[in-house]
PDB file of C-alpha atoms in Angstrom:
ATOM      1  CA  MET A   1      25.078 -15.614 -10.049  1.00 58.00           C
ATOM      2  CA  ALA A   2      22.091 -16.076  -7.276  1.00 56.00           C
ATOM      3  CA  LYS A   3      18.847 -13.804  -7.570  1.00 55.00           C
ATOM      4  CA  PRO A   4      18.207 -11.133  -4.984  1.00 57.00           C
ATOM      5  CA  ILE A   5      16.074 -12.698  -2.496  1.00 58.00           C
ATOM      6  CA  ASP A   6      13.070 -10.293  -2.878  1.00 60.00           C
ATOM      7  CA  PRO A   7      11.957  -8.574   1.053  1.00 62.00           C
ATOM      8  CA  ASP A   8       8.577  -9.107   1.978  1.00 63.00           C
ATOM      9  CA  PRO A   9       6.346  -6.424   1.452  1.00 60.00           C
ATOM     10  CA  ARG A  10       4.504  -5.868   4.558  1.00 61.00           C
ATOM     11  CA  ALA A  11       8.231  -5.848   6.644  1.00 62.00           C
ATOM     12  CA  THR A  12       7.923  -2.228   4.988  1.00 57.00           C
ATOM     13  CA  LEU A  13       5.020  -1.266   7.109  1.00 59.00           C
ATOM     14  CA  ARG A  14       6.572  -3.028  10.010  1.00 57.00           C
ATOM     15  CA  GLY A  15      10.185  -1.938   9.825  1.00 60.00           C
ATOM     16  CA  GLY A  16       9.725   1.141   7.801  1.00 66.00           C
ATOM     17  CA  LEU A  17       9.978   3.142   4.523  1.00 69.00           C
ATOM     18  CA  PRO A  18      11.021   1.925   1.477  1.00 73.00           C
ATOM     19  CA  ASP A  19      13.333   4.172  -0.513  1.00 80.00           C
ATOM     20  CA  ARG A  20      10.527   3.991  -3.407  1.00 90.00           C
ATOM     21  CA  TYR A  21       7.334   4.594  -4.339  1.00 93.00           C
ATOM     22  CA  LEU A  22       4.346   1.151  -4.235  1.00 95.00           C
ATOM     23  CA  THR A  23       2.546   0.041  -6.490  1.00 96.00           C
ATOM     24  CA  PRO A  24      -1.163  -0.810  -6.525  1.00 97.00           C
ATOM     25  CA  ASP A  25       0.698  -4.775  -5.880  1.00 96.00           C
ATOM     26  CA  ASP A  26       3.030  -3.881  -3.238  1.00 95.00           C
ATOM     27  CA  ILE A  27      -0.210  -2.641  -1.365  1.00 96.00           C
ATOM     28  CA  ALA A  28      -1.876  -5.890  -2.643  1.00 96.00           C
ATOM     29  CA  GLU A  29       1.097  -8.037  -1.140  1.00 94.00           C
ATOM     30  CA  MET A  30       1.884  -5.500   2.277  1.00 92.00           C
ATOM     31  CA  PHE A  31      -2.321  -6.406   3.521  1.00 94.00           C
ATOM     32  CA  GLU A  32      -2.898  -9.675   1.354  1.00 95.00           C
ATOM     33  CA  VAL A  33      -5.574  -8.457  -0.713  1.00 97.00           C
ATOM     34  CA  PRO A  34      -6.380  -9.513  -4.306  1.00 98.00           C
ATOM     35  CA  LEU A  35      -5.120  -6.276  -6.578  1.00 98.00           C
ATOM     36  CA  GLU A  36      -8.539  -6.127  -7.414  1.00 98.00           C
ATOM     37  CA  THR A  37      -9.606  -4.405  -3.988  1.00 98.00           C
ATOM     38  CA  VAL A  38      -6.810  -2.576  -4.237  1.00 98.00           C
ATOM     39  CA  TYR A  39      -8.453  -1.130  -6.955  1.00 96.00           C
ATOM     40  CA  GLN A  40     -11.797  -0.863  -5.269  1.00 97.00           C
ATOM     41  CA  TRP A  41     -10.526   1.043  -2.511  1.00 97.00           C
ATOM     42  CA  ARG A  42      -9.006   3.631  -4.946  1.00 95.00           C
ATOM     43  CA  LYS A  43     -12.428   3.725  -6.529  1.00 95.00           C
ATOM     44  CA  LYS A  44     -14.359   4.799  -3.132  1.00 97.00           C
ATOM     45  CA  ARG A  45     -11.739   6.056  -1.611  1.00 95.00           C
ATOM     46  CA  THR A  46     -11.804   4.252   1.281  1.00 95.00           C
ATOM     47  CA  GLY A  47      -7.605   3.108   1.075  1.00 95.00           C
ATOM     48  CA  PRO A  48      -4.335   4.502   1.239  1.00 96.00           C
ATOM     49  CA  PRO A  49      -4.475   7.343  -1.128  1.00 96.00           C
ATOM     50  CA  GLY A  50      -2.701   6.704  -4.107  1.00 96.00           C
ATOM     51  CA  PHE A  51      -1.497   8.757  -7.518  1.00 96.00           C
ATOM     52  CA  ARG A  52      -0.298   8.958 -10.276  1.00 96.00           C
ATOM     53  CA  ILE A  53       2.969   8.856 -12.501  1.00 95.00           C
ATOM     54  CA  GLY A  54       0.744   9.354 -16.062  1.00 97.00           C
ATOM     55  CA  LYS A  55      -1.276   5.765 -16.942  1.00 96.00           C
ATOM     56  CA  HIS A  56       0.417   4.309 -13.168  1.00 97.00           C
ATOM     57  CA  VAL A  57      -0.916   4.797  -9.825  1.00 97.00           C
ATOM     58  CA  ARG A  58       2.036   5.112  -6.887  1.00 97.00           C
ATOM     59  CA  TYR A  59       1.286   4.865  -4.012  1.00 96.00           C
ATOM     60  CA  ASP A  60       4.369   7.605  -1.373  1.00 94.00           C
ATOM     61  CA  PRO A  61       5.573   4.827   1.580  1.00 92.00           C
ATOM     62  CA  THR A  62       4.572   7.641   3.707  1.00 91.00           C
ATOM     63  CA  ASP A  63       0.839   7.838   3.096  1.00 93.00           C
ATOM     64  CA  VAL A  64       0.756   4.154   3.447  1.00 93.00           C
ATOM     65  CA  TYR A  65       2.012   4.441   6.657  1.00 90.00           C
ATOM     66  CA  ALA A  66      -0.232   7.673   8.339  1.00 92.00           C
ATOM     67  CA  TYR A  67      -3.342   5.034   6.556  1.00 94.00           C
ATOM     68  CA  VAL A  68      -2.397   2.056   8.696  1.00 92.00           C
ATOM     69  CA  ALA A  69      -1.635   4.123  12.129  1.00 91.00           C
ATOM     70  CA  GLN A  70      -5.463   6.288  11.404  1.00 92.00           C
ATOM     71  CA  ARG A  71      -7.231   2.732  10.666  1.00 90.00           C
ATOM     72  CA  LYS A  72      -6.225   1.715  13.672  1.00 89.00           C
ATOM     73  CA  THR A  73      -6.946   4.635  16.001  1.00 89.00           C
ATOM     74  CA  ALA A  74     -10.366   4.712  14.307  1.00 86.00           C
ATOM     75  CA  ASN A  75     -10.225   0.977  15.522  1.00 80.00           C
ATOM     76  CA  GLN A  76      -9.370   1.979  18.756  1.00 80.00           C
ATOM     77  CA  ASP A  77     -11.874   3.951  19.203  1.00 78.00           C
ATOM     78  CA  ALA A  78     -14.699   1.958  18.204  1.00 73.00           C
ATOM     79  CA  ALA A  79     -13.424  -0.459  20.487  1.00 65.00           C
TER      80      ALA A  79
END
């Protein structure tokens, strides 16, 4: 049986929100940045807001979408 093809994680931001919380790996893939960058954003509180479930960091897709919308607005205002 063929393994199902995983959808492009960046499609989350283009086409809709997934029905699960996102991992740091998902965020790194979406924004095409190294995983370490995602951890630095969290440490500096400059990236999308995440939360802990035990020892695991997760991101609410709604918060990620709002973060992107806010960044786009800020960039348009600065231009």
